[in-house]
XYZ file of C-alpha atoms in Angstrom:
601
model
C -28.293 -6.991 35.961
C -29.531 -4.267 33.455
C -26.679 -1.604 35.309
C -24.163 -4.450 34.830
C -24.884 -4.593 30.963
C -25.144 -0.468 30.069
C -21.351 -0.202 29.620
C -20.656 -3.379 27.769
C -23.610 -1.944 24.980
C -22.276 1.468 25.051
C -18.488 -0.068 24.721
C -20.555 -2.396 21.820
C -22.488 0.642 20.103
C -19.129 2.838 19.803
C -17.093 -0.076 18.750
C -20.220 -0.964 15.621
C -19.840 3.138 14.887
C -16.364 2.574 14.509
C -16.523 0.037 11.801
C -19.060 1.604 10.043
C -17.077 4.657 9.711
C -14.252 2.552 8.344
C -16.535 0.463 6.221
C -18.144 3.957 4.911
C -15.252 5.301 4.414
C -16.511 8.404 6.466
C -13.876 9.821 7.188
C -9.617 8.613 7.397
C -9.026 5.474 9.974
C -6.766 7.169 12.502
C -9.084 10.008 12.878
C -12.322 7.500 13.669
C -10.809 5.717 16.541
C -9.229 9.006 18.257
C -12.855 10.190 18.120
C -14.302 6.912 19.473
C -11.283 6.689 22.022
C -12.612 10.241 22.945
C -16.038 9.729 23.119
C -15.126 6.416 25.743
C -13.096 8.805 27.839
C -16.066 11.382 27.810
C -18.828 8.463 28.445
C -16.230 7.797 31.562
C -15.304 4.026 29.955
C -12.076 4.684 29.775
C -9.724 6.996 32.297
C -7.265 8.800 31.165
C -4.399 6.542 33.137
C -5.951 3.618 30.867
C -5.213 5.531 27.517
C -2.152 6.491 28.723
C -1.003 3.183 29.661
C -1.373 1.808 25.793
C 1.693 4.077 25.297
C 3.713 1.463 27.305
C 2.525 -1.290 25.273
C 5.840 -2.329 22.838
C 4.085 -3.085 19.809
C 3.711 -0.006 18.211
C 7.288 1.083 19.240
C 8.500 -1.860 17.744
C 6.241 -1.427 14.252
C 7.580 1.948 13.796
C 11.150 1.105 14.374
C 11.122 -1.926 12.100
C 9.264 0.414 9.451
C 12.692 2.517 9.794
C 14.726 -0.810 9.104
C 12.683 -1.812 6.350
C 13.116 1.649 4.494
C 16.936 1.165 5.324
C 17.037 -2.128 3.686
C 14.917 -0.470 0.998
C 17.539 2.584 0.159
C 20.579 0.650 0.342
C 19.037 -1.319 -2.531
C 18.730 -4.725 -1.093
C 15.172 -5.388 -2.007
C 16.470 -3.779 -5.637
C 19.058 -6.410 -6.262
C 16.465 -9.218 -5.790
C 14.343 -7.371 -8.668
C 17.459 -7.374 -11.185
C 17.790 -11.355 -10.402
C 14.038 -12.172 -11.223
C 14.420 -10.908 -14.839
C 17.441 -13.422 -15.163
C 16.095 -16.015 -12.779
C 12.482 -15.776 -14.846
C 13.863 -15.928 -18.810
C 10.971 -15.934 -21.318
C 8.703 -18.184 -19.798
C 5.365 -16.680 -17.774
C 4.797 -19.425 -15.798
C 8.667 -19.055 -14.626
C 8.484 -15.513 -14.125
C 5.158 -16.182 -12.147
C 7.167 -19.180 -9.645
C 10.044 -16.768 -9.394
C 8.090 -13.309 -8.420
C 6.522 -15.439 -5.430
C 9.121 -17.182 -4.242
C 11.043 -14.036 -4.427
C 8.471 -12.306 -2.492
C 7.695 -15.187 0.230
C 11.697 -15.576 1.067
C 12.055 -11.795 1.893
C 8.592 -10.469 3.412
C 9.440 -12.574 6.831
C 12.102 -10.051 7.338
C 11.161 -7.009 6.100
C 7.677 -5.144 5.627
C 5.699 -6.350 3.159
C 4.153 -2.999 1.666
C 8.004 -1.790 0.840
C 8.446 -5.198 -0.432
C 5.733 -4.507 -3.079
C 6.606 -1.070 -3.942
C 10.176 -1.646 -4.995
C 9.343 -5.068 -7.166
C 6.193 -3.971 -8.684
C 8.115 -1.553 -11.332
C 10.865 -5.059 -12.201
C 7.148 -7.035 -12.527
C 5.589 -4.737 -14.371
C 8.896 -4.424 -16.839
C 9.394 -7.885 -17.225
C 5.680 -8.413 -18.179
C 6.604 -5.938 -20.768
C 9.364 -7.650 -22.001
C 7.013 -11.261 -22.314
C 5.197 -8.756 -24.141
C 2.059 -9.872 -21.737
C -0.248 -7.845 -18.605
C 1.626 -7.127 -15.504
C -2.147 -7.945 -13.750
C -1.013 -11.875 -14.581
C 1.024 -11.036 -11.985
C 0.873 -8.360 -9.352
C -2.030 -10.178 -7.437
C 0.503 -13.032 -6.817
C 3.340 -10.779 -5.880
C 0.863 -9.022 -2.970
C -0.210 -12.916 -2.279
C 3.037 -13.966 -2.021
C 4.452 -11.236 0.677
C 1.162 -11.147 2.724
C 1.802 -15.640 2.869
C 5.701 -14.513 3.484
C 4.839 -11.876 6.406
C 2.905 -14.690 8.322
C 6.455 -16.829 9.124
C 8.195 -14.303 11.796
C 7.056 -12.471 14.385
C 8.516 -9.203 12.405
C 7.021 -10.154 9.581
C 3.878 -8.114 9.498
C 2.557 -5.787 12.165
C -0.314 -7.747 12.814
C 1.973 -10.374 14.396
C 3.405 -7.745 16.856
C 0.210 -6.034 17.454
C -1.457 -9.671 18.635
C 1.509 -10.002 20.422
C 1.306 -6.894 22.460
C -2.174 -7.269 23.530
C -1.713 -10.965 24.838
C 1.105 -10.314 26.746
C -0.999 -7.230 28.251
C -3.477 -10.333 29.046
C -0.997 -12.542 30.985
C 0.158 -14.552 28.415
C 3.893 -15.163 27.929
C 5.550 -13.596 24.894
C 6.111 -15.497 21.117
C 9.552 -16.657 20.425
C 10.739 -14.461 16.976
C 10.158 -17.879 15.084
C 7.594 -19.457 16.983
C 4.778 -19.354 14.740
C 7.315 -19.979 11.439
C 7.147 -24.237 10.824
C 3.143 -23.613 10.219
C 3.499 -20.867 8.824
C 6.330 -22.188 5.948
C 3.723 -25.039 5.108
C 0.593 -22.362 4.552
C 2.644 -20.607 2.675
C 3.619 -23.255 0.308
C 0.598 -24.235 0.193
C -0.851 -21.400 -0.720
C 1.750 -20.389 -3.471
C 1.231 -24.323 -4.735
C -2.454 -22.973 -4.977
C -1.641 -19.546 -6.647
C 1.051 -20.752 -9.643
C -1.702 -23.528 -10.868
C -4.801 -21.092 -10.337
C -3.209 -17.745 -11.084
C -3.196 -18.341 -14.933
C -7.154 -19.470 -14.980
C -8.448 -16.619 -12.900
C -6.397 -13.598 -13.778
C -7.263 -11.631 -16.463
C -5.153 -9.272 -19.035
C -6.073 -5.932 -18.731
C -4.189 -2.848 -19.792
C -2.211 -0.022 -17.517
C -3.211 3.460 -17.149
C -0.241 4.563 -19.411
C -1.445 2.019 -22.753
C -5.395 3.056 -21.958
C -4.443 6.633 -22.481
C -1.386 6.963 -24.373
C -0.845 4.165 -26.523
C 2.720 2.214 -27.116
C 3.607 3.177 -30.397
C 3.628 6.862 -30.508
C 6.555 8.683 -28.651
C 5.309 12.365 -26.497
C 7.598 15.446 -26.815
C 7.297 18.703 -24.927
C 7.724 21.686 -27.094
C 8.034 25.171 -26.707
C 6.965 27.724 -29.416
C 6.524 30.995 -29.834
C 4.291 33.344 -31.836
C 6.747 35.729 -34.266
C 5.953 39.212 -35.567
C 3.257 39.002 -38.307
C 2.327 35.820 -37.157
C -1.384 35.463 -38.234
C -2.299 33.238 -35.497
C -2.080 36.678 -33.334
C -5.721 37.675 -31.823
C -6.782 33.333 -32.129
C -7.555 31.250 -30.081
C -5.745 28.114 -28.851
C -8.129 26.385 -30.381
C -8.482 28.494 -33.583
C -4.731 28.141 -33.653
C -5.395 23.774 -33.456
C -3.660 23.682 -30.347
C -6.806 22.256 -28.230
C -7.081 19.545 -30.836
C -6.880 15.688 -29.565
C -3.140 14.862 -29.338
C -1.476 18.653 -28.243
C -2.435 20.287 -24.725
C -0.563 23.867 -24.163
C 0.800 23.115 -20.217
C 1.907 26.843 -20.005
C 1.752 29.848 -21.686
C 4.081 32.525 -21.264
C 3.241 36.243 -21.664
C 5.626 38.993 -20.477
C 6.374 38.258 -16.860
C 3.528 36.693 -16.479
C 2.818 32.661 -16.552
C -0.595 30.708 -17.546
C -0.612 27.056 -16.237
C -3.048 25.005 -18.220
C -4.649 28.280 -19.703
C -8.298 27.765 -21.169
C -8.878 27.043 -25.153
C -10.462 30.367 -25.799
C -7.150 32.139 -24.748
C -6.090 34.725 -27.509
C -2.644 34.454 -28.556
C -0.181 37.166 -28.973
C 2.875 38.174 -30.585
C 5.731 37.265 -28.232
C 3.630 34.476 -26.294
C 6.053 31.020 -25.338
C 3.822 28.490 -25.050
C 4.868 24.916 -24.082
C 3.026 22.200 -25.337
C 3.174 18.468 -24.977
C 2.191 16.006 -27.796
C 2.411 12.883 -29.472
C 4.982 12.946 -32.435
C 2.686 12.251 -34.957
C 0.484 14.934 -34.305
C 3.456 17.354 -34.099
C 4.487 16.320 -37.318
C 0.795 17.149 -38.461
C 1.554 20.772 -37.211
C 5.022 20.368 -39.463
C 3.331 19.522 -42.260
C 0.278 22.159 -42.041
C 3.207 24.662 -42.639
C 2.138 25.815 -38.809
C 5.565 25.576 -36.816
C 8.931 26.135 -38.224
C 12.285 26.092 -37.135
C 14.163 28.700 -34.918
C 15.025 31.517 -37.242
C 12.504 30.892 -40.195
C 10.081 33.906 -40.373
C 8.017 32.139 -42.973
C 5.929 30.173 -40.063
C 3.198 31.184 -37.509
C 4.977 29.586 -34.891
C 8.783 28.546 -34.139
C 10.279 25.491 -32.463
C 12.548 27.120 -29.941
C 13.588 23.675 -28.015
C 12.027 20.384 -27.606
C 12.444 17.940 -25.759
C 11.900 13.724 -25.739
C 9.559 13.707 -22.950
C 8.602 9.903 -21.123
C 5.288 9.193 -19.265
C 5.486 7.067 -16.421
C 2.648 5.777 -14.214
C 3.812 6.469 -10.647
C 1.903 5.106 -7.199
C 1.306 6.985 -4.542
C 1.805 5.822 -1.272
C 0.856 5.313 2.345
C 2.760 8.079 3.958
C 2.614 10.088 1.072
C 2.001 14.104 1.435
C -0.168 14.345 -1.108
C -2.700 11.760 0.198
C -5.803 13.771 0.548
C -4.350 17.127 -0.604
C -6.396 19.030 -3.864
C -4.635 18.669 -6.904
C -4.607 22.902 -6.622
C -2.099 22.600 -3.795
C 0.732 20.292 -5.760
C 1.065 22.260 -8.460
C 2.791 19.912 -10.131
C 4.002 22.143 -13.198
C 5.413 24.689 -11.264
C 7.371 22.428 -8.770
C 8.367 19.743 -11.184
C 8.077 20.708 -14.452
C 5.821 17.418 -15.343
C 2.247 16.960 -16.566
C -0.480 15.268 -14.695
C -2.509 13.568 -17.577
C -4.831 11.099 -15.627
C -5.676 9.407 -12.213
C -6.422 5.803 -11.882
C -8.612 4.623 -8.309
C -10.186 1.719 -8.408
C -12.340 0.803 -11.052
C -12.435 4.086 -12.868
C -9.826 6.338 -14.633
C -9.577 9.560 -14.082
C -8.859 11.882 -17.402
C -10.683 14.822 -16.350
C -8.419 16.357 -13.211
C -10.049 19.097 -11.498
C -8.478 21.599 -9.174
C -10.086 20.486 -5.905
C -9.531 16.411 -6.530
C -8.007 14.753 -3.923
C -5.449 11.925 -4.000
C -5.795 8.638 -2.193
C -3.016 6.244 -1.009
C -2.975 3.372 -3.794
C -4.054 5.942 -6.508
C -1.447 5.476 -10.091
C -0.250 8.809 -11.313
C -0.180 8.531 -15.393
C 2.163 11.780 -15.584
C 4.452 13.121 -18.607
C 8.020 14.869 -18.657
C 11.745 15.022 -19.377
C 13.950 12.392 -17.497
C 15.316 14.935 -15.166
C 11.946 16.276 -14.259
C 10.760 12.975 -13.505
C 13.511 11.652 -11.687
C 13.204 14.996 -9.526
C 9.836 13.970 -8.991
C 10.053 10.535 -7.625
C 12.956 11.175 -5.509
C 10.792 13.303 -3.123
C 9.578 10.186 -1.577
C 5.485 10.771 -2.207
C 5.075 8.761 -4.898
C 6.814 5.576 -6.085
C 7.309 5.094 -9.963
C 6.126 2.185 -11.333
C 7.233 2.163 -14.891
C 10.478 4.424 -16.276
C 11.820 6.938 -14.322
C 12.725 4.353 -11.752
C 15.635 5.945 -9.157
C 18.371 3.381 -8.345
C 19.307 3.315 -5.103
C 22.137 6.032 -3.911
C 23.800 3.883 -0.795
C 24.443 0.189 -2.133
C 27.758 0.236 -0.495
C 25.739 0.311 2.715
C 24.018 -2.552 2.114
C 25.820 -5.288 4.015
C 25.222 -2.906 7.304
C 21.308 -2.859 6.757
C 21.581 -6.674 5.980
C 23.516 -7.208 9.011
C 20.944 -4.769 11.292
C 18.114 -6.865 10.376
C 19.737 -9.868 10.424
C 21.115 -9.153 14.134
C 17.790 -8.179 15.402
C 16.332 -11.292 14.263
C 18.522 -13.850 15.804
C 19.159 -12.058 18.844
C 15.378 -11.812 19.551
C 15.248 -14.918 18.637
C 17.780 -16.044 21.395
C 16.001 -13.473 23.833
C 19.442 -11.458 24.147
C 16.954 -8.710 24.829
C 13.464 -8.217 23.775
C 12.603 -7.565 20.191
C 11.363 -3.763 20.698
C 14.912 -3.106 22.439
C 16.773 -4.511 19.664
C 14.755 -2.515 16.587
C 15.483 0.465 18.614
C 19.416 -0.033 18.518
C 18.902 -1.045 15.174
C 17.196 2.089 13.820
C 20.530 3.838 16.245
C 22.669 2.086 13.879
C 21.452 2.408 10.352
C 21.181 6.160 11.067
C 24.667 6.379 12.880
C 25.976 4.724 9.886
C 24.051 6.880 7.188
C 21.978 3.762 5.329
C 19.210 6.151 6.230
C 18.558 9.775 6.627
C 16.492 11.338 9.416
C 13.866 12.526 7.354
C 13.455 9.593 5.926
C 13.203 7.630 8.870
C 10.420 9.826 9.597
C 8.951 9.680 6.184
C 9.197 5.606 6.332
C 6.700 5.620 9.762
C 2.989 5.117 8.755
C 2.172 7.564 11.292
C -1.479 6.831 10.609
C -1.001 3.518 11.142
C 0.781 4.185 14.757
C -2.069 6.062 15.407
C -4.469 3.738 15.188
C -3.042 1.302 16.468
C -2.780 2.839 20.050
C -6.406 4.197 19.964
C -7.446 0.216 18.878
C -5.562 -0.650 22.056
C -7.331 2.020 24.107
C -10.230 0.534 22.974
C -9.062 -3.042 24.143
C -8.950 -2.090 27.364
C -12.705 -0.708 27.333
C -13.779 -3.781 25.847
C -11.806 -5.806 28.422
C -12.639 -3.372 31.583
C -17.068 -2.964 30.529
C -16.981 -7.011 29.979
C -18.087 -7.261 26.721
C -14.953 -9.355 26.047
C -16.118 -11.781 28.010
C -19.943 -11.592 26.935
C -19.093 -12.066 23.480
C -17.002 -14.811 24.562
C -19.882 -16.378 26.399
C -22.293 -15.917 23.354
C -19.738 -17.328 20.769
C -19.693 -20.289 23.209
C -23.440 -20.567 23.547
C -23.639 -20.246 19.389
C -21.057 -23.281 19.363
C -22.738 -25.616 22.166
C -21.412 -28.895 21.781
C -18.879 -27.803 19.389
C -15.300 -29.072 20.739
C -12.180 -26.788 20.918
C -11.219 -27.493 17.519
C -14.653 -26.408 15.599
C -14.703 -23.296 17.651
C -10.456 -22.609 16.684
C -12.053 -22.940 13.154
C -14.496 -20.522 13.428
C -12.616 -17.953 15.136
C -9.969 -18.380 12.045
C -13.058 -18.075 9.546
C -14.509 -15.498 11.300
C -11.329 -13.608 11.753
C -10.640 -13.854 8.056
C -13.720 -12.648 6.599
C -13.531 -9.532 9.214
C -10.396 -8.682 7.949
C -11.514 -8.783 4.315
C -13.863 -5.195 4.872
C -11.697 -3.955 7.550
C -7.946 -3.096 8.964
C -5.944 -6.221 9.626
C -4.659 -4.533 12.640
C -7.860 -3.446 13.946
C -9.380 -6.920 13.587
C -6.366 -8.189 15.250
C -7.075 -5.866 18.428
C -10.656 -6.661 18.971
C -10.385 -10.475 18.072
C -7.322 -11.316 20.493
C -9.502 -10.557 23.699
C -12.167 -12.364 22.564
C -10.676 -15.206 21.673
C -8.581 -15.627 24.991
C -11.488 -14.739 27.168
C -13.198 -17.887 24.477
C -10.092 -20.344 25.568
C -10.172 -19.585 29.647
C -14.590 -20.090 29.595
C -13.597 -23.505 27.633
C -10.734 -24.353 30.355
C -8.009 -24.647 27.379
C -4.553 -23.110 26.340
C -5.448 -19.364 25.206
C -2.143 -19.757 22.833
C -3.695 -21.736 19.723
C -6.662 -19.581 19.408
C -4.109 -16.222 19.662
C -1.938 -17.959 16.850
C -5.426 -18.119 14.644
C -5.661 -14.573 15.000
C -2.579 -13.667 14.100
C -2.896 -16.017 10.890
C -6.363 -15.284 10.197
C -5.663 -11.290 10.315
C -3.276 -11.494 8.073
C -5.549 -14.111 5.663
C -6.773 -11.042 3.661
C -6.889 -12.175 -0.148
C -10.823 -11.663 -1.475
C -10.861 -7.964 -1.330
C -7.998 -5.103 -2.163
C -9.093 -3.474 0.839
C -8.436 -5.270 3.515
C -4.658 -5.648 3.281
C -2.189 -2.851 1.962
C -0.494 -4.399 -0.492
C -3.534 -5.559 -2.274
C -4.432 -1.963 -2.575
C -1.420 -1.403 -3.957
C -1.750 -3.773 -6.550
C -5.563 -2.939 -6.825
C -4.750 0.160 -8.962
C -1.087 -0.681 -10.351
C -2.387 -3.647 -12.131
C -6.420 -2.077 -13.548
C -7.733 -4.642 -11.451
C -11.758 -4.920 -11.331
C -12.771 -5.995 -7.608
C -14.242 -9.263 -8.765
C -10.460 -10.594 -9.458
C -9.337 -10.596 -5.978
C -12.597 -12.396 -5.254
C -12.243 -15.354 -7.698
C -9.044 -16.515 -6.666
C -8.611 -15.270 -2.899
C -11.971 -16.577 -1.702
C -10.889 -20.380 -2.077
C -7.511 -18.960 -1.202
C -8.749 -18.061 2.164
C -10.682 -21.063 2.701
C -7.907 -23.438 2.193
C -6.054 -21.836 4.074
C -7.917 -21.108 6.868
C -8.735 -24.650 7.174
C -5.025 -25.358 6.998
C -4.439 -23.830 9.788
C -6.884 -25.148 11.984
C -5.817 -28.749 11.067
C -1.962 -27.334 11.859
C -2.101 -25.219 14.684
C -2.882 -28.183 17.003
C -0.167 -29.989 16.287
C 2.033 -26.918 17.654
C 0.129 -25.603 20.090
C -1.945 -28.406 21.793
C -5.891 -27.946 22.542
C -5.128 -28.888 25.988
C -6.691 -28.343 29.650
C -5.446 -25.903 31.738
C -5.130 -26.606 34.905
C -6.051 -23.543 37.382
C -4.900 -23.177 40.804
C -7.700 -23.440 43.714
C-alpha cells in the first residue's frame, strides 16, 4: 500500500511547489509549470507520449485563435464604438454612467475576451469620470466585474470555459453546447450587477490617478529646448547652479557637439553651445521668464534662448499582458531615444514609483505616467506594448472592416452552436478570414496571443494527466468525500463552488480550473451521480474571482489604472463571491440534474 501511495505524494508535493511559486511570486507562471512538468518527466510520472498528447487537446488552439478574433474585433473599432455610446447613453448622472459601463461590459464580454474588453473602455471610463468631474476608481472595479460576470454566459466567453471543457472531454464526458451554460449564467450575472450598482457607491472609494498625484490638473507641461549663447554666464555651472534641477524643470537631454546626454546628472557643467531640452510646468517656465534667465531666439541679452517649444501632454498609459517590455530594465527601452517621451513615474500596486532607476523592471498591469508632444505619444502607443489610458488615445485605422470581424465572430458562434463543426475548427477559419481580409495584420495576430498564457496552459494539462495517471485525483476525491460524510450531492456541489472560488482568488483561474475539473468528476463517479453539474461549478467558480486583483486579469488591470488599495476589491467582491457562489449551487440543479448514473455491469 505504501508503493501504491509514493507517486500520488510526489505528484502532490510538486503540484504544492507549484503554487507556492505562483503564490511567491518566485519566478513568471509559464516558467514554474514547464519546470514542474520537467521535473514529473524526470521523476518518470509523466512520459514523454503523455506531454505530448496535451498538444492534441483543442482548448488551447481554440484560446489562441479566439485571442486573434478578439484583437480583430478590437482594431476594426467595434469595442471603440460601444465606448463613444456610453458617454451619450450615461449623460451627467454617476449612477447612470455606473448602470451603463456594466451593462455595456456584460452584453459584449460573452463574445469577445474580456481583458481586450477592459483595455479599450477603461480610457472612455476614465474620461467620462473626468467629465462628472468625479474618480474613475467609482468605476473601473465594476467595469472588470461586469466582463468577468459577462465572460461566464458562452462557452467563448473566457478561457476558463474552454480550458474545463478540454479536460472533461479528455475524461469521457461529452462536449458543452456554445450556449449551454448561458440561461444560469444570464441570471448570476444580473444578479450580480443588481448587487454591484446598489453596493458599488458605498464601498468604493475616490482616490486620485497617477497623472493628478504627480502632476496636478491645473498647470499645463511644455518641452523646451534652450541653448547656452556666447558670454552666457551660466557657462562653467551647474544644472543646478543654473536652477535647472529645481522642483518643476528636469533637463531630459543635453546636447554637446555630436555628442548626446540622456537624463545627465545635476552637477553637469554647462557650456557655451550646449542644447538642452527640458520639460516643465508653465508656471515654473514663466519663473525662468521672469528671472531674466531665458530669452527669445535672437536676443543676446539672456543666459539662455528659447529655440522651440513645444505643448507637451502627459498621459498615463497601461502596460499589458503580452507586452515586450514586461520584465525588461527600464535601461533597455530607452524611451527618449526611441520615442522622444519622458518616463516621469511608475504606478504597481499600492505604491508609486517617482524614483525610476536604470535596472527597474516593468510588470504587466503597471500605469506608465509619461510626458510628450502628441506625435511622440501617439508613436508610442501604436507599438502595441502599452495601452493609453488617458489622451493620446489611437482611434482605430480599419472601421470599414468592421462588419467582417462582426460577422467572423458572429459566424463562429452560431455555427458552433449548431455543431456545423466543432468550435476550435471554426476559430481557426475565422482567424483565416480576418487576416485574408486585412481586419488584422500578422504581427498582430501574433502580438494578440498571450503566449504565456498558452504556455501554461498545456504544462497545467500535462500535469492533469499526472494527477489523473499517480491517483491522487481520485484520493483527493475520496478524502473530500470522507470530509463531507453524510453531506448529500448538493452540499458537496457547494463546496466544490466555494472551494473553487476562494482558490482562484490567490491563484490563475486557468490553473485552478485544470486541477479542480479532475477532482471534481472523479468526486461525482465515487458518489454514483452526473459528473456534468459539478464540471459546470468549476467553470463558474473559476471564473468567480472578485476579492483580490490577482486572481483574474482584468482586475489587475484595473488594480493599478484606478490607485486601488487591495482592501477595495475585498469589501465588495467577498459578499460578491458568496452570493454568487451560492447562486449557483441553488441554479445549477435545475439545469443539470443531481441524478444517479446508472453504470453498466
Amino acid at each position: 500500500m505504501a508503493a501504491e501511495l509514493i507517486n500520488p505524494i510526489l505528484v502532490a508535493c510538486i503540484i504544492f511547489l507549484l503554487l507556492l511559486a505562483f503564490v511567491r511570486e518566485w519566478t513568471k507562471p509559464d516558467t514554474a509549470v514547464v519546470v514542474a512538468v520537467a521535473v514529473l518527466l524526470s521523476l518518470g510520472l509523466l512520459d514523454s507520449k503523455q506531454v505530448l498528447s496535451v498538444f492534441s487537446n483543442s482548448a488551447p488552439i481554440t484560446i489562441a485563435a479566439l485571442f486573434i478574433i478578439s484583437a480583430a474585433l478590437e482594431k476594426t473599432g467595434c469595442v471603440a464604438k460601444l465606448s463613444q455610446w456610453m458617454g451619450g447613453a450615461a449623460g451627467q448622472s454617476e449612477r447612470k454612467l455606473l448602470l451603463v459601463i456594466m451593462i455595456t461590459a456584460l452584453v459584449i464580454s460573452p463574445f469577445i475576451n474580456n481583458t481586450p474588453v477592459v483595455m479599450v473602455l477603461m480610457p472612455a471610463v476614465i474620461t467620462l469620470a473626468a467629465r462628472l468631474q468625479t474618480s474613475p476608481s467609482r468605476f473601473l472595479i465594476p467595469l472588470s466585474y461586469a466582463t468577468i460576470l459577462g465572460g461566464m454566459m458562452t462557452m467563448v466567453g473566457t478561457s476558463t470555459n474552454i480550458l474545463v471543457d478540454g479536460v472533461a472531454r479528455d475524461m469521457g464526458l461529452a462536449p458543452f453546447n456554445m450556449f449551454e451554460i448561458t440561461a444560469p449564467a444570464i441570471i448570476l450575472g444580473f444578479l450580480g450587477l443588481i448587487f454591484i450598482y446598489f453596493s458599488a457607491p458605498k464601498f468604493l472609494p475616490l482616490r486620485e490617478t497617477l497623472a493628478q498625484q504627480f502632476m496636478g490638473v491645473s498647470d499645463r507641461a511644455f518641452m523646451t529646448e534652450l541653448f547656452v549663447p556666447e558670454k552666457s554666464r551660466l557657462a562653467g555651472k551647474t544644472l543646478a547652479e543654473a536652477k535647472l534641477g529645481q522642483a518643476g524643470v528636469a533637463v531630459l537631454k543635453l546636447f554637446r557637439n555630436d555628442e548626446a546626454v540622456s537624463s545627465p546628472p545635476i552637477n553637469t557643467r554647462l557650456k557655451v553651445g550646449d542644447r538642452l531640452i527640458v520639460h516643465s510646468k508653465g508656471s515654473t517656465m514663466m519663473d525662468l521668464h521672469s528671472s531674466d534667465l531665458v530669452g527669445l531666439q535672437g536676443n543676446t541679452n539672456h543666459d539662455l534662448e528659447m529655440l522651440r517649444r513645444k505643448d507637451a501632454i502627459v498621459i498615463e498609459a497601461i502596460v499589458g499582458s503580452s507586452s515586450r517590455y514586461v520584465q525588461r530594465p527600464i535601461r533597455d527601452l530607452d524611451l527618449l531615444a526611441r520615442y522622444g517621451i519622458h518616463l516621469i513615474a511608475v504606478h504597481r500596486k499600492d505604491a508609486s514609483i517617482g524614483d525610476i532607476v536604470d535596472d527597474f523592471q516593468l510588470q504587466f498591469g503597471d500605469v506608465l505616467l509619461v510626458e510628450g508632444t502628441p506625435a511622440q505619444i501617439k508613436r508610442f502607443c501604436e507599438n502595441g506594448d502599452v495601452f493609453a489610458l488617458t489622451e493620446g488615445k489611437v482611434t482605430a485605422p480599419r472601421q470599414h472592416k468592421a462588419p467582417i470581424a462582426l460577422g467572423v465572430m458572429a459566424g463562429v458562434m452560431i455555427l458552433a452552436a449548431f455543431k456545423i463543426l466543432p468550435i476550435e475548427a471554426l476559430a481557426i477559419m475565422g482567424v483565416a478570414v480576418v487576416l485574408a481580409t486585412g481586419c488584422i495584420r500578422s504581427d498582430e495576430a501574433y502580438k494578440s496571443i498571450e503566449w504565456p498564457l498558452i504556455v501554461m496552459i498545456f504544462g497545467m494539462l500535462a500535469i492533469s494527466i499526472a494527477m489523473r495517471e499517480s491517483g491522487l485525483a481520485d484520493i483527493v476525491a475520496r478524502n473530500l468525500l470522507y470530509l463531507g460524510e453524510g453531506w448529500g450531492p448538493w452540499w458537496i456541489l457547494l463546496a466544490v463552488i466555494l472551494l473553487t472560488s476562494m482558490t482562484t482568488e490567490i491563484l490563475s483561474n486557468n490553473a485552478v480550473a485544470v486541477l479542480m475539473t479532475p477532482i471534481v468528476i472523479e468526486l461525482a463517479q465515487h458518489m454514483g451521480v452526473d459528473a456534468r453539474p459539478f464540471v459546470v461549478g468549476v467553470m463558474f467558480a473559476a471564473s468567480m474571482s472578485f476579492a483580490t486583483p490577482i486572481g483574474y486579469q482584468t482586475n489587475t488591470l484595473v488594480y493599478s489604472a484606478g490607485n486601488y488599495k487591495f482592501s477595495d476589491f475585498a469589501r465588495l467582491g467577498i459578499p460578491l463571491n458568496i452570493l454568487l457562489g451560492i447562486g449557483a449551487a441553488l441554479l445549477i440543479p435545475f439545469f443539470w440534474p443531481l441524478v444517479p448514473v446508472l453504470t453498466e455491469n
